[in-house]
Amino acid sequence: DQQVKQNSPSLSVQEGRISILNCDYTNSMFDYFLWYKKYPAEGPTFLISISSIKDKNEDGRFTVFLNKSAKHLSLHIVPSQPGDSAVYFCAASIREYGNKLVFGAGTILRVKS
Amino acid sequence: ETGVTQTPRHLVMGMTNKKSLKCEQHLGHNAMYWYKQSAKKPLELMFVYNFKEQTENNSVPSRFSPECPNSSHLFLHLHTLQPEDSALYLCASSRQSGGNIQYFGAGTRLSVL
């Protein structure tokens, strides 16, 4: 049973527009969430995170929103750039239980110029 | 130089071979991880080491044998693998346990014939 789900395998967005990547989770004990970006032939790189005590975290063009009641988080990229084209993974953890991250299957983002 | 280095980048082996994957981190972290990523599936956590001690074995078959001689190095010894073990194997490290950010290597693409 997948505890972290990214239901959209791919997303295509025009350069300059907003990209919205979604992630749902089932375990209400998750209290820390992360987004990673992965280019081909490279490992995942950390992008942004959010603790369950917040509902929004912003870093430049990237904003993560957390809706605990809906067990849903999303990553907004504004404005989208061609260099943002990559696979985006959502991950969740329970801090009390140590350093296990549970990942979603990823969403391929293509930003068209 | 990248923070987490994995070698080799690609490996092809037969089912009767014995090979090892190597991971080295230059970030001063004390936790290291092995993940498996099969096509179109989420990253699956295999093993976790904290301060050289194994703290997590996620029901991994014994044909995968990890070794952590020090906090900077992690190995994954492979023997009598099956074709379904073909996947991308990723190493990661983090500063400490409890939801901290994990930094990934580029991975080893393994093909078992």
PDB file of N, CA and C in Angstrom, chain A residues 2 4 32 34 36 38 41-46 49 89 93-96 98-101 103-105, chain B residues 9 31 33 35 37 40-43 45 48 50 56 88 90 94 96-99 101-102 104-106:
ATOM      1  N   GLN A   2       0.745   2.062  -1.039  1.00  0.00           N
ATOM      2  CA  GLN A   2       1.579   3.248  -1.135  1.00  0.00           C
ATOM      3  C   GLN A   2       1.079   4.319  -0.186  1.00  0.00           C
ATOM      4  N   VAL A   4       2.479   7.344   0.046  1.00  0.00           N
ATOM      5  CA  VAL A   4       2.660   8.653  -0.587  1.00  0.00           C
ATOM      6  C   VAL A   4       2.381   8.472  -2.076  1.00  0.00           C
ATOM      7  N   TYR A  32       6.754  15.671   8.385  1.00  0.00           N
ATOM      8  CA  TYR A  32       7.784  16.428   7.659  1.00  0.00           C
ATOM      9  C   TYR A  32       7.744  15.976   6.220  1.00  0.00           C
ATOM     10  N   LEU A  34       9.039  16.679   2.018  1.00  0.00           N
ATOM     11  CA  LEU A  34      10.106  17.220   1.192  1.00  0.00           C
ATOM     12  C   LEU A  34       9.763  17.039  -0.275  1.00  0.00           C
ATOM     13  N   TYR A  36      11.888  16.674  -3.955  1.00  0.00           N
ATOM     14  CA  TYR A  36      13.169  16.482  -4.613  1.00  0.00           C
ATOM     15  C   TYR A  36      12.961  16.604  -6.117  1.00  0.00           C
ATOM     16  N   LYS A  38      14.813  15.541  -9.891  1.00  0.00           N
ATOM     17  CA  LYS A  38      15.816  14.622 -10.447  1.00  0.00           C
ATOM     18  C   LYS A  38      15.932  14.828 -11.954  1.00  0.00           C
ATOM     19  N   ALA A  41      20.235  10.832 -15.318  1.00  0.00           N
ATOM     20  CA  ALA A  41      21.631  10.480 -15.009  1.00  0.00           C
ATOM     21  C   ALA A  41      22.183  11.212 -13.785  1.00  0.00           C
ATOM     22  N   GLU A  42      21.319  11.797 -12.995  1.00  0.00           N
ATOM     23  CA  GLU A  42      21.750  12.417 -11.744  1.00  0.00           C
ATOM     24  C   GLU A  42      20.894  11.871 -10.603  1.00  0.00           C
ATOM     25  N   GLY A  43      21.394  12.032  -9.367  1.00  0.00           N
ATOM     26  CA  GLY A  43      20.590  11.644  -8.225  1.00  0.00           C
ATOM     27  C   GLY A  43      19.574  12.718  -7.885  1.00  0.00           C
ATOM     28  N   PRO A  44      18.550  12.371  -7.094  1.00  0.00           N
ATOM     29  CA  PRO A  44      17.586  13.384  -6.657  1.00  0.00           C
ATOM     30  C   PRO A  44      18.274  14.479  -5.853  1.00  0.00           C
ATOM     31  N   THR A  45      17.877  15.719  -6.067  1.00  0.00           N
ATOM     32  CA  THR A  45      18.413  16.838  -5.296  1.00  0.00           C
ATOM     33  C   THR A  45      17.282  17.499  -4.518  1.00  0.00           C
ATOM     34  N   PHE A  46      17.575  17.845  -3.283  1.00  0.00           N
ATOM     35  CA  PHE A  46      16.590  18.461  -2.405  1.00  0.00           C
ATOM     36  C   PHE A  46      16.175  19.827  -2.950  1.00  0.00           C
ATOM     37  N   SER A  49      11.261  21.933   1.691  1.00  0.00           N
ATOM     38  CA  SER A  49      10.582  21.074   2.659  1.00  0.00           C
ATOM     39  C   SER A  49       9.580  21.882   3.464  1.00  0.00           C
ATOM     40  N   PHE A  89       9.876  14.398  -7.060  1.00  0.00           N
ATOM     41  CA  PHE A  89       9.440  13.407  -6.078  1.00  0.00           C
ATOM     42  C   PHE A  89       8.998  14.100  -4.798  1.00  0.00           C
ATOM     43  N   SER A  93       8.038  11.931   6.078  1.00  0.00           N
ATOM     44  CA  SER A  93       8.669  11.190   7.173  1.00  0.00           C
ATOM     45  C   SER A  93       7.974  11.480   8.496  1.00  0.00           C
ATOM     46  N   ILE A  94       8.255  10.611   9.466  1.00  0.00           N
ATOM     47  CA  ILE A  94       7.805  10.807  10.842  1.00  0.00           C
ATOM     48  C   ILE A  94       9.072  11.046  11.647  1.00  0.00           C
ATOM     49  N   ARG A  95       9.268  12.267  12.088  1.00  0.00           N
ATOM     50  CA  ARG A  95      10.546  12.618  12.713  1.00  0.00           C
ATOM     51  C   ARG A  95      10.853  11.763  13.943  1.00  0.00           C
ATOM     52  N   GLU A  96       9.845  11.422  14.684  1.00  0.00           N
ATOM     53  CA  GLU A  96      10.067  10.656  15.908  1.00  0.00           C
ATOM     54  C   GLU A  96      10.647   9.276  15.596  1.00  0.00           C
ATOM     55  N   GLY A  98      12.766   8.491  13.319  1.00  0.00           N
ATOM     56  CA  GLY A  98      14.072   8.476  12.711  1.00  0.00           C
ATOM     57  C   GLY A  98      14.071   8.969  11.290  1.00  0.00           C
ATOM     58  N   ASN A  99      15.024   8.502  10.516  1.00  0.00           N
ATOM     59  CA  ASN A  99      15.282   9.131   9.235  1.00  0.00           C
ATOM     60  C   ASN A  99      14.781   8.334   8.033  1.00  0.00           C
ATOM     61  N   LYS A 100      13.624   7.726   8.134  1.00  0.00           N
ATOM     62  CA  LYS A 100      13.038   7.029   6.997  1.00  0.00           C
ATOM     63  C   LYS A 100      12.198   7.996   6.183  1.00  0.00           C
ATOM     64  N   LEU A 101      12.517   8.077   4.898  1.00  0.00           N
ATOM     65  CA  LEU A 101      11.692   8.860   3.976  1.00  0.00           C
ATOM     66  C   LEU A 101      10.862   7.906   3.136  1.00  0.00           C
ATOM     67  N   PHE A 103       8.771   7.786  -0.302  1.00  0.00           N
ATOM     68  CA  PHE A 103       8.703   8.570  -1.533  1.00  0.00           C
ATOM     69  C   PHE A 103       7.462   8.233  -2.353  1.00  0.00           C
ATOM     70  N   GLY A 104       7.009   9.215  -3.109  1.00  0.00           N
ATOM     71  CA  GLY A 104       6.041   8.974  -4.161  1.00  0.00           C
ATOM     72  C   GLY A 104       6.771   8.506  -5.416  1.00  0.00           C
ATOM     73  N   ALA A 105       5.994   8.121  -6.433  1.00  0.00           N
ATOM     74  CA  ALA A 105       6.581   7.565  -7.655  1.00  0.00           C
ATOM     75  C   ALA A 105       7.120   8.632  -8.596  1.00  0.00           C
TER      76      ALA A 105
ATOM     77  N   ARG B   9      28.998   3.712 -12.120  1.00  0.00           N
ATOM     78  CA  ARG B   9      27.742   4.324 -12.540  1.00  0.00           C
ATOM     79  C   ARG B   9      26.845   3.309 -13.246  1.00  0.00           C
ATOM     80  N   ALA B  31      24.747   9.552   8.859  1.00  0.00           N
ATOM     81  CA  ALA B  31      23.747   8.564   8.470  1.00  0.00           C
ATOM     82  C   ALA B  31      23.869   8.317   6.969  1.00  0.00           C
ATOM     83  N   TYR B  33      22.391   5.692   3.553  1.00  0.00           N
ATOM     84  CA  TYR B  33      21.214   4.918   3.131  1.00  0.00           C
ATOM     85  C   TYR B  33      21.464   4.263   1.773  1.00  0.00           C
ATOM     86  N   TYR B  35      18.974   2.950  -1.378  1.00  0.00           N
ATOM     87  CA  TYR B  35      17.640   2.896  -1.942  1.00  0.00           C
ATOM     88  C   TYR B  35      17.690   2.124  -3.260  1.00  0.00           C
ATOM     89  N   GLN B  37      15.516   1.943  -6.926  1.00  0.00           N
ATOM     90  CA  GLN B  37      14.457   2.524  -7.739  1.00  0.00           C
ATOM     91  C   GLN B  37      14.252   1.687  -8.983  1.00  0.00           C
ATOM     92  N   LYS B  40       9.346   3.285 -12.925  1.00  0.00           N
ATOM     93  CA  LYS B  40       8.005   3.790 -12.647  1.00  0.00           C
ATOM     94  C   LYS B  40       7.512   3.435 -11.249  1.00  0.00           C
ATOM     95  N   LYS B  41       8.442   3.177 -10.326  1.00  0.00           N
ATOM     96  CA  LYS B  41       8.072   2.886  -8.938  1.00  0.00           C
ATOM     97  C   LYS B  41       8.740   3.893  -8.018  1.00  0.00           C
ATOM     98  N   PRO B  42       8.199   4.072  -6.816  1.00  0.00           N
ATOM     99  CA  PRO B  42       8.854   4.968  -5.862  1.00  0.00           C
ATOM    100  C   PRO B  42      10.204   4.426  -5.422  1.00  0.00           C
ATOM    101  N   LEU B  43      11.051   5.313  -4.936  1.00  0.00           N
ATOM    102  CA  LEU B  43      12.285   4.863  -4.309  1.00  0.00           C
ATOM    103  C   LEU B  43      11.937   3.989  -3.100  1.00  0.00           C
ATOM    104  N   LEU B  45      13.385   2.272   0.276  1.00  0.00           N
ATOM    105  CA  LEU B  45      14.480   2.247   1.232  1.00  0.00           C
ATOM    106  C   LEU B  45      14.904   0.794   1.473  1.00  0.00           C
ATOM    107  N   VAL B  48      19.541   1.437   6.342  1.00  0.00           N
ATOM    108  CA  VAL B  48      19.958   2.686   6.966  1.00  0.00           C
ATOM    109  C   VAL B  48      21.089   2.391   7.932  1.00  0.00           C
ATOM    110  N   ASN B  50      23.415   4.418  10.901  1.00  0.00           N
ATOM    111  CA  ASN B  50      23.675   5.594  11.731  1.00  0.00           C
ATOM    112  C   ASN B  50      24.961   5.353  12.503  1.00  0.00           C
ATOM    113  N   GLU B  56      18.298  -0.050  10.093  1.00  0.00           N
ATOM    114  CA  GLU B  56      17.107  -0.398   9.333  1.00  0.00           C
ATOM    115  C   GLU B  56      17.483  -1.382   8.237  1.00  0.00           C
ATOM    116  N   LEU B  88      17.951   0.995 -10.536  1.00  0.00           N
ATOM    117  CA  LEU B  88      18.884   2.056 -10.164  1.00  0.00           C
ATOM    118  C   LEU B  88      19.058   2.000  -8.650  1.00  0.00           C
ATOM    119  N   LEU B  90      20.519   3.798  -5.415  1.00  0.00           N
ATOM    120  CA  LEU B  90      20.909   5.129  -4.962  1.00  0.00           C
ATOM    121  C   LEU B  90      21.401   5.091  -3.528  1.00  0.00           C
ATOM    122  N   SER B  94      22.784  11.812   5.348  1.00  0.00           N
ATOM    123  CA  SER B  94      22.172  12.954   6.038  1.00  0.00           C
ATOM    124  C   SER B  94      22.932  13.214   7.321  1.00  0.00           C
ATOM    125  N   GLN B  96      21.808  13.827  10.457  1.00  0.00           N
ATOM    126  CA  GLN B  96      21.358  13.134  11.650  1.00  0.00           C
ATOM    127  C   GLN B  96      19.986  12.576  11.384  1.00  0.00           C
ATOM    128  N   SER B  97      19.474  11.827  12.299  1.00  0.00           N
ATOM    129  CA  SER B  97      18.178  11.201  12.089  1.00  0.00           C
ATOM    130  C   SER B  97      17.060  12.193  12.335  1.00  0.00           C
ATOM    131  N   GLY B  98      15.842  11.801  12.056  1.00  0.00           N
ATOM    132  CA  GLY B  98      14.684  12.621  12.383  1.00  0.00           C
ATOM    133  C   GLY B  98      14.244  13.579  11.313  1.00  0.00           C
ATOM    134  N   GLY B  99      14.107  13.102  10.088  1.00  0.00           N
ATOM    135  CA  GLY B  99      13.492  13.932   9.057  1.00  0.00           C
ATOM    136  C   GLY B  99      14.420  14.923   8.410  1.00  0.00           C
ATOM    137  N   ILE B 101      17.277  16.432   5.840  1.00  0.00           N
ATOM    138  CA  ILE B 101      17.394  16.336   4.395  1.00  0.00           C
ATOM    139  C   ILE B 101      18.438  15.295   4.027  1.00  0.00           C
ATOM    140  N   GLN B 102      18.085  14.443   3.092  1.00  0.00           N
ATOM    141  CA  GLN B 102      19.024  13.437   2.594  1.00  0.00           C
ATOM    142  C   GLN B 102      19.593  13.912   1.265  1.00  0.00           C
ATOM    143  N   PHE B 104      21.665  12.785  -2.152  1.00  0.00           N
ATOM    144  CA  PHE B 104      21.798  11.570  -2.940  1.00  0.00           C
ATOM    145  C   PHE B 104      22.994  11.602  -3.879  1.00  0.00           C
ATOM    146  N   GLY B 105      23.529  10.407  -4.129  1.00  0.00           N
ATOM    147  CA  GLY B 105      24.473  10.226  -5.207  1.00  0.00           C
ATOM    148  C   GLY B 105      23.735  10.057  -6.524  1.00  0.00           C
ATOM    149  N   ALA B 106      24.501   9.913  -7.605  1.00  0.00           N
ATOM    150  CA  ALA B 106      23.905   9.804  -8.940  1.00  0.00           C
ATOM    151  C   ALA B 106      23.369   8.404  -9.230  1.00  0.00           C
TER     152      ALA B 106
END
